Coordinates of C-alpha atoms and ligand atoms in Angstrom, one line a residue:
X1 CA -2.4 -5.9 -21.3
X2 CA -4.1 -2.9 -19.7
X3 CA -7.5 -2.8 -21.5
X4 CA -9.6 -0.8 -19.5
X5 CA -9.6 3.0 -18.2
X6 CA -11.9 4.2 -14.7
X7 CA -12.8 8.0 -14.9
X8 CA -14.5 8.7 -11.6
X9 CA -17.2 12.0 -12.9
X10 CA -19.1 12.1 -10.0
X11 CA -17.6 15.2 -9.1
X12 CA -19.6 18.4 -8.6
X13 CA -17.2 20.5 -10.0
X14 CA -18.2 23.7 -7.5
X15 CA -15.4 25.9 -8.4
X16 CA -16.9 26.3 -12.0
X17 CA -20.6 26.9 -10.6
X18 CA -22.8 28.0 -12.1
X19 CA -21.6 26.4 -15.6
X20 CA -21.4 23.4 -13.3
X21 CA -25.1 23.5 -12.5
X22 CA -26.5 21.4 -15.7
X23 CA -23.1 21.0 -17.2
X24 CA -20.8 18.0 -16.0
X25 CA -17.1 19.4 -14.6
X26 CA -15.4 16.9 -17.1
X27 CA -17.4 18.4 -20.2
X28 CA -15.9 21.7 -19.8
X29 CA -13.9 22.3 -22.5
X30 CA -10.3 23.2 -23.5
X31 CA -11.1 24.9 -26.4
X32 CA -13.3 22.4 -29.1
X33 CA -12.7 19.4 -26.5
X34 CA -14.4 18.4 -23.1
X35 CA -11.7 17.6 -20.6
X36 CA -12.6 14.1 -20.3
X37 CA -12.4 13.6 -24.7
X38 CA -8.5 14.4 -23.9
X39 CA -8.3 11.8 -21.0
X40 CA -10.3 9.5 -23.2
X41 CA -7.6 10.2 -26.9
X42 CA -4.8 9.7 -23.8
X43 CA -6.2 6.0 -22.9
X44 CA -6.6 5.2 -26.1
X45 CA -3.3 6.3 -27.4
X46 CA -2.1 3.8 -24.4
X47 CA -3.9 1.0 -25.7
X48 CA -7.1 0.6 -23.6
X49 CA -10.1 0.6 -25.2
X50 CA -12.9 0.2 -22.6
X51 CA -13.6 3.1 -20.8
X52 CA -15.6 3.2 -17.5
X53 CA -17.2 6.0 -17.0
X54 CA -18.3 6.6 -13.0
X55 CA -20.9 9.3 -13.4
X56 CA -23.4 10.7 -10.7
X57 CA -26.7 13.0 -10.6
X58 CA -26.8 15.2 -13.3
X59 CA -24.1 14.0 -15.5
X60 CA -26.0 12.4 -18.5
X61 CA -23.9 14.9 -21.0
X62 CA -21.6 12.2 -20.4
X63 CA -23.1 9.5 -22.3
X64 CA -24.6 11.1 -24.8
X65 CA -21.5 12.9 -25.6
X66 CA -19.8 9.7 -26.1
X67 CA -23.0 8.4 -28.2
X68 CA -24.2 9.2 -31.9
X69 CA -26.2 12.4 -32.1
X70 CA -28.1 11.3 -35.0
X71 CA -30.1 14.8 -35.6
X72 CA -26.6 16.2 -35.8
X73 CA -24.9 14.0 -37.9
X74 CA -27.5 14.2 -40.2
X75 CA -27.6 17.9 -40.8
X76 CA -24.0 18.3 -41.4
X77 CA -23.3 15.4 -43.6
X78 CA -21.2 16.7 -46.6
X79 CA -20.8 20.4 -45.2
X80 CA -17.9 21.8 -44.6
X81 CA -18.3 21.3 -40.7
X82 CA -18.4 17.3 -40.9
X83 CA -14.2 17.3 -40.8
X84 CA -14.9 18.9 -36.8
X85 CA -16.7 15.9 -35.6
X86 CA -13.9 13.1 -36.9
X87 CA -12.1 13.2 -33.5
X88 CA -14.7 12.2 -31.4
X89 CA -16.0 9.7 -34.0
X90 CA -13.1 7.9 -33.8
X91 CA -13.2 7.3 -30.5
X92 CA -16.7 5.7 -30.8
X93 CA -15.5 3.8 -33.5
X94 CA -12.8 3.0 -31.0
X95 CA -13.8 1.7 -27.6
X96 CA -16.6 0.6 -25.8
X97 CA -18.1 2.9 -22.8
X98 CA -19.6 1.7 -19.5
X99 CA -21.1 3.5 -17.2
X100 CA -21.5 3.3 -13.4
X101 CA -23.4 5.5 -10.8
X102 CA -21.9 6.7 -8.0
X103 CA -24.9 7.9 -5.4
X104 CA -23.4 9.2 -2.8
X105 CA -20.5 11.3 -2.9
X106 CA -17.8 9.3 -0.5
X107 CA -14.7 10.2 -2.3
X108 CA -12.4 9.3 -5.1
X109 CA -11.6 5.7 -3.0
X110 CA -15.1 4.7 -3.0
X111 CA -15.7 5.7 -6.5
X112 CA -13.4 3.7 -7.9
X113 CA -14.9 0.8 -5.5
X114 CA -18.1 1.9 -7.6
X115 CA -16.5 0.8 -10.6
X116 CA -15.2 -2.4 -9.6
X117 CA -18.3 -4.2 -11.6
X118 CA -16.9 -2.7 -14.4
X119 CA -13.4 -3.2 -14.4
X120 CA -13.4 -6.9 -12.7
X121 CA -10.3 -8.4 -12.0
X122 CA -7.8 -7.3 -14.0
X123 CA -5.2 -4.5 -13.7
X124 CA -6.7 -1.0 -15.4
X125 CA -5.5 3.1 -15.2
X126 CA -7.7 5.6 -13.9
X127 CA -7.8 9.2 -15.0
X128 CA -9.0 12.0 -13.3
X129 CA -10.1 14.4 -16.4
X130 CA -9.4 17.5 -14.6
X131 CA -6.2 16.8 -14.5
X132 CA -5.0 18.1 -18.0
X133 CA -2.2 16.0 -18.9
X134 CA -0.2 16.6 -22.1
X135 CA 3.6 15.7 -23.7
X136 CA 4.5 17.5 -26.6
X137 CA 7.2 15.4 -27.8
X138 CA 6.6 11.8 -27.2
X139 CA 4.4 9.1 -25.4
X140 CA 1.3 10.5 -23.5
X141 CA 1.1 10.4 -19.6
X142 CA -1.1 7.2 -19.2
X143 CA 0.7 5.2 -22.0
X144 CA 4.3 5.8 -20.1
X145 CA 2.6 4.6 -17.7
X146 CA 2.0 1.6 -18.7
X147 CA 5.6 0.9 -20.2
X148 CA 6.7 1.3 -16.4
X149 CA 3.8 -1.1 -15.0
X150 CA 4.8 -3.8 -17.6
X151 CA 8.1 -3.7 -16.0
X152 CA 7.3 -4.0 -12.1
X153 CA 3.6 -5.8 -12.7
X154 CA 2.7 -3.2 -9.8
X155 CA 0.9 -0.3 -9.2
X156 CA 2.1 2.4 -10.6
X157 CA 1.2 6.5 -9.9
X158 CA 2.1 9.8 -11.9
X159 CA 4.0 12.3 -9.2
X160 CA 5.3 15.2 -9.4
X161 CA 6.9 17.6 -7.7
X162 CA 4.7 20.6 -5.9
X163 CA 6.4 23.4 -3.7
X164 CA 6.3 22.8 -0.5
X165 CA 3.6 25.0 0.3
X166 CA 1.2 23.4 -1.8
X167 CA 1.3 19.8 -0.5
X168 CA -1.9 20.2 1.3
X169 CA -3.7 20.2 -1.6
X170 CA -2.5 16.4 -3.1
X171 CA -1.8 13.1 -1.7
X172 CA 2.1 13.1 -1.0
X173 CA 4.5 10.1 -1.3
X174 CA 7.7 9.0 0.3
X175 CA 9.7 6.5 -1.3
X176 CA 13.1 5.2 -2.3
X177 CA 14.9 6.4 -6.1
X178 CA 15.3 2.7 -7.6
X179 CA 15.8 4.3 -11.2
X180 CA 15.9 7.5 -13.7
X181 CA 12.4 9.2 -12.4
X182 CA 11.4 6.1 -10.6
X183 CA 10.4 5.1 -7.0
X184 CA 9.6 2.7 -5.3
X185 CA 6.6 4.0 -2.7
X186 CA 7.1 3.7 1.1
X187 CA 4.6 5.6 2.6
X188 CA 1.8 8.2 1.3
X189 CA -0.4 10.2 2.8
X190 CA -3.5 12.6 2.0
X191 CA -3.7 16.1 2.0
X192 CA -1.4 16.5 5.2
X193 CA -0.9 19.3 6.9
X194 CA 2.6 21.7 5.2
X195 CA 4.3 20.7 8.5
X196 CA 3.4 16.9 7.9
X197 CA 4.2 16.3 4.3
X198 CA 6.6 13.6 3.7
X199 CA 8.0 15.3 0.6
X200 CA 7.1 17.7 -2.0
X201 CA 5.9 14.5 -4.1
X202 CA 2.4 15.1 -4.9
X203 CA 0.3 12.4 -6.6
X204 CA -1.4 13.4 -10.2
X205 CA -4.6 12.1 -11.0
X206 CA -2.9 8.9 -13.4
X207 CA -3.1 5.7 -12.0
X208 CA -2.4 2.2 -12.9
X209 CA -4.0 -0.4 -10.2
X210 CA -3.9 -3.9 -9.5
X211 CA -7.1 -5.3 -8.8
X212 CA -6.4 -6.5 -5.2
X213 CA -7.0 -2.7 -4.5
X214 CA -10.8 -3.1 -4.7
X215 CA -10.4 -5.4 -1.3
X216 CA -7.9 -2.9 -0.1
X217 CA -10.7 -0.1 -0.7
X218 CA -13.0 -2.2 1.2
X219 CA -11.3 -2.1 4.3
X220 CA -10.7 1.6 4.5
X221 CA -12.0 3.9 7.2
X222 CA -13.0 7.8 6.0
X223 CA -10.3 9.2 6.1
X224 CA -9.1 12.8 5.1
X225 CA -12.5 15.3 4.6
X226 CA -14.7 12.1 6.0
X227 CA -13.9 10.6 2.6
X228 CA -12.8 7.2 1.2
X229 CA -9.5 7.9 0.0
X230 CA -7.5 5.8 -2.6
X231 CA -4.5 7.2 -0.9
X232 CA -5.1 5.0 1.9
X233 CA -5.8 1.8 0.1
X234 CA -2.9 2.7 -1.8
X235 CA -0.6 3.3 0.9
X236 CA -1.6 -0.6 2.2
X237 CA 0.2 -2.1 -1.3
X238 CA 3.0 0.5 -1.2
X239 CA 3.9 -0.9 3.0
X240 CA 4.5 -4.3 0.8
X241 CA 6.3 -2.6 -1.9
X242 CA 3.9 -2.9 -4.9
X243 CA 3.3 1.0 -5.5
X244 CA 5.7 2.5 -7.8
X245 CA 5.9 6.4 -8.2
X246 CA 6.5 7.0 -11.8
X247 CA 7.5 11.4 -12.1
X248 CA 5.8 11.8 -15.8
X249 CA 6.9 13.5 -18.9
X250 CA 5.0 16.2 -19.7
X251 CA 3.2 19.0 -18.4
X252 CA 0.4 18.7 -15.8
X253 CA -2.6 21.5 -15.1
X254 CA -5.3 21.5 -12.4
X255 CA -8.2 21.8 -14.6
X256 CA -10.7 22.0 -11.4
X257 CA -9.3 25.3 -10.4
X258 CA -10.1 28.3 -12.2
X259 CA -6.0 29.5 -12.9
X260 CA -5.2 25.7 -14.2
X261 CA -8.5 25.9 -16.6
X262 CA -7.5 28.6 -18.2
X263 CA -3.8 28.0 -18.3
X264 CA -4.3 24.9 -19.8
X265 CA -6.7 26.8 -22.5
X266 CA -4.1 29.2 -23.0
X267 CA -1.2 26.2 -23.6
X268 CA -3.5 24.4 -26.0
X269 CA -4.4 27.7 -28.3
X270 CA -0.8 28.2 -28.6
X271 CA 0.0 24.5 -29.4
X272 CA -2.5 25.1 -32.4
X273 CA -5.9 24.2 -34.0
X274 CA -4.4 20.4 -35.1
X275 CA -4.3 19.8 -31.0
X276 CA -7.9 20.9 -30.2
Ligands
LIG1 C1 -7.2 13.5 -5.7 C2 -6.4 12.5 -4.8 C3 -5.1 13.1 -4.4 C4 -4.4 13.6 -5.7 C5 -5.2 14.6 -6.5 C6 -4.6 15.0 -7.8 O1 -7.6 14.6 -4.8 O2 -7.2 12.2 -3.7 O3 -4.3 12.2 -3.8 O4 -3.2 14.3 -5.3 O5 -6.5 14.0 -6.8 O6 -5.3 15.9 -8.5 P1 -8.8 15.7 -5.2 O7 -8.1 16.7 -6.1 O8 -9.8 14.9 -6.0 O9 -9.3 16.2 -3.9

């Protein structure tokens, strides 16, 4: 069982500056809902209910977000606005958050390393909030997800595909079709160059790791921008043949670009209110 879900939020969410200045990227919200409250409901719906949280400078929003707000509660108590906060009450009525702090910005390898005290040694998912991931007609991204890792007892990552063009923006995968919108990962590499890129398989920010990764973080040199990359740790369980590359259901939008943000807004308002 897959009990626990990472969210790295150090992040310092440039592209949205200045909102970004005092306000955490993964608290922007889609209309009524921070980014991360959807990639919190999404890890829920797949079962988990510890969430680790690694946050940074900056980002206490976070944790108070997730916490009672007792002025609040107490001022709307039997008004008409007390239905709006019954989402996020569930959820603290739900799981249990950690929290972790990642100092130094050293990329999305070493903050998942950050969270190892957290997570232990078990398998757990990790979400990157700002990807926006949503299925309108079934099972949620991350709880697919976890369907296909009780099946191979592997790693598993959400791909999709990106034109060409746009592979240096993603880590890209290579890897053999072993069922319906299955593979089983051969190769991946970061960001590469248009000319270098394996496929147009990009890797979306869903993941479902084995614990052995924490050692296999460990032993990483920087790699692309300087950073730690899980890509590369990753890549060292996919050359044994324990990465599988799951292409999701659903629709997927970059929530840390400016386009994706307000595409995703524009999805959700026309889903209606009983989504946000
Ligand atoms: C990260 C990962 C990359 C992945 C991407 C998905 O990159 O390193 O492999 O394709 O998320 O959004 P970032 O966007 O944080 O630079």
């Amino acid at each position: 069982m897959i009990k626990k879900c990472l969210f790295p939020a150090a992040g310092y969410g440039t592209r949205f500056l200045p909102a970004t200045k005092s306000l955490p990227k993964e608290m922007l919200p889609i209309i009524t809902k921070p980014l991360i409250h959807y990639g919190v409901e999404e890890a829920l719906e797949a079962g988990m209910n510890t969430m680790a949280i690694v946050t940074g400078r900056g980002k206490r929003a976070l944790e108070d977000y997730f916490d009672i707000s007792y002025e609040l509660e107490h001022q709307i108590k039997g008004s008409s606005k007390e239905p709006l906060l019954k989402g996020i009450r569930h959820i603290q009525n739900s799981c249990v958050f950690t929290y972790i702090r990642q100092k130094e910005m050293r990329g999305l390898g070493d903050a998942v390393l950050k969270g190892e005290p957290l997570i232990g040694q078990e398998p757990f998912a990790v979400v990157l909030a700002d990807d926006f991931c949503i299925h309108d007609k079934g099972d949620g991204v991350l709880k697919q997800m976890v369907k296909i890792y009780n099946k191979y007892k592997c790693s598993v990552i959400g791909i999709m595909e990106v034109p060409k063009s746009e592979t240096y923006r993603y880590g890209i995968v290579q890897g053999d079709i072993i069922d319906d919108n299955i593979l089983s990962i051969t190769d991946m590499v970061e960001k590469p160059k248009v000319e270098d890129a394996p496929s147009n398989l990009a890797i979306i920010g869903r993941y479902i790791l084995t614990p052995d990764i924490f050692k296999l973080i460990k032993s990483v040199k920087p790699g692309a921008g300087g950073e730690i990359q899980i890509t590369d740790a990753l890549k060292m369980q996919a050359q044994e043949g324990k990465v599988i590359g799951y292409k999701f259901e659903g629709v997927r939008f970059d929530c840390g670009s400016i386009e994706g943000f307000v595409e995703a807004t524009n999805y959700m308002y026309n889903r209606g209110k009983e989504c946000w």
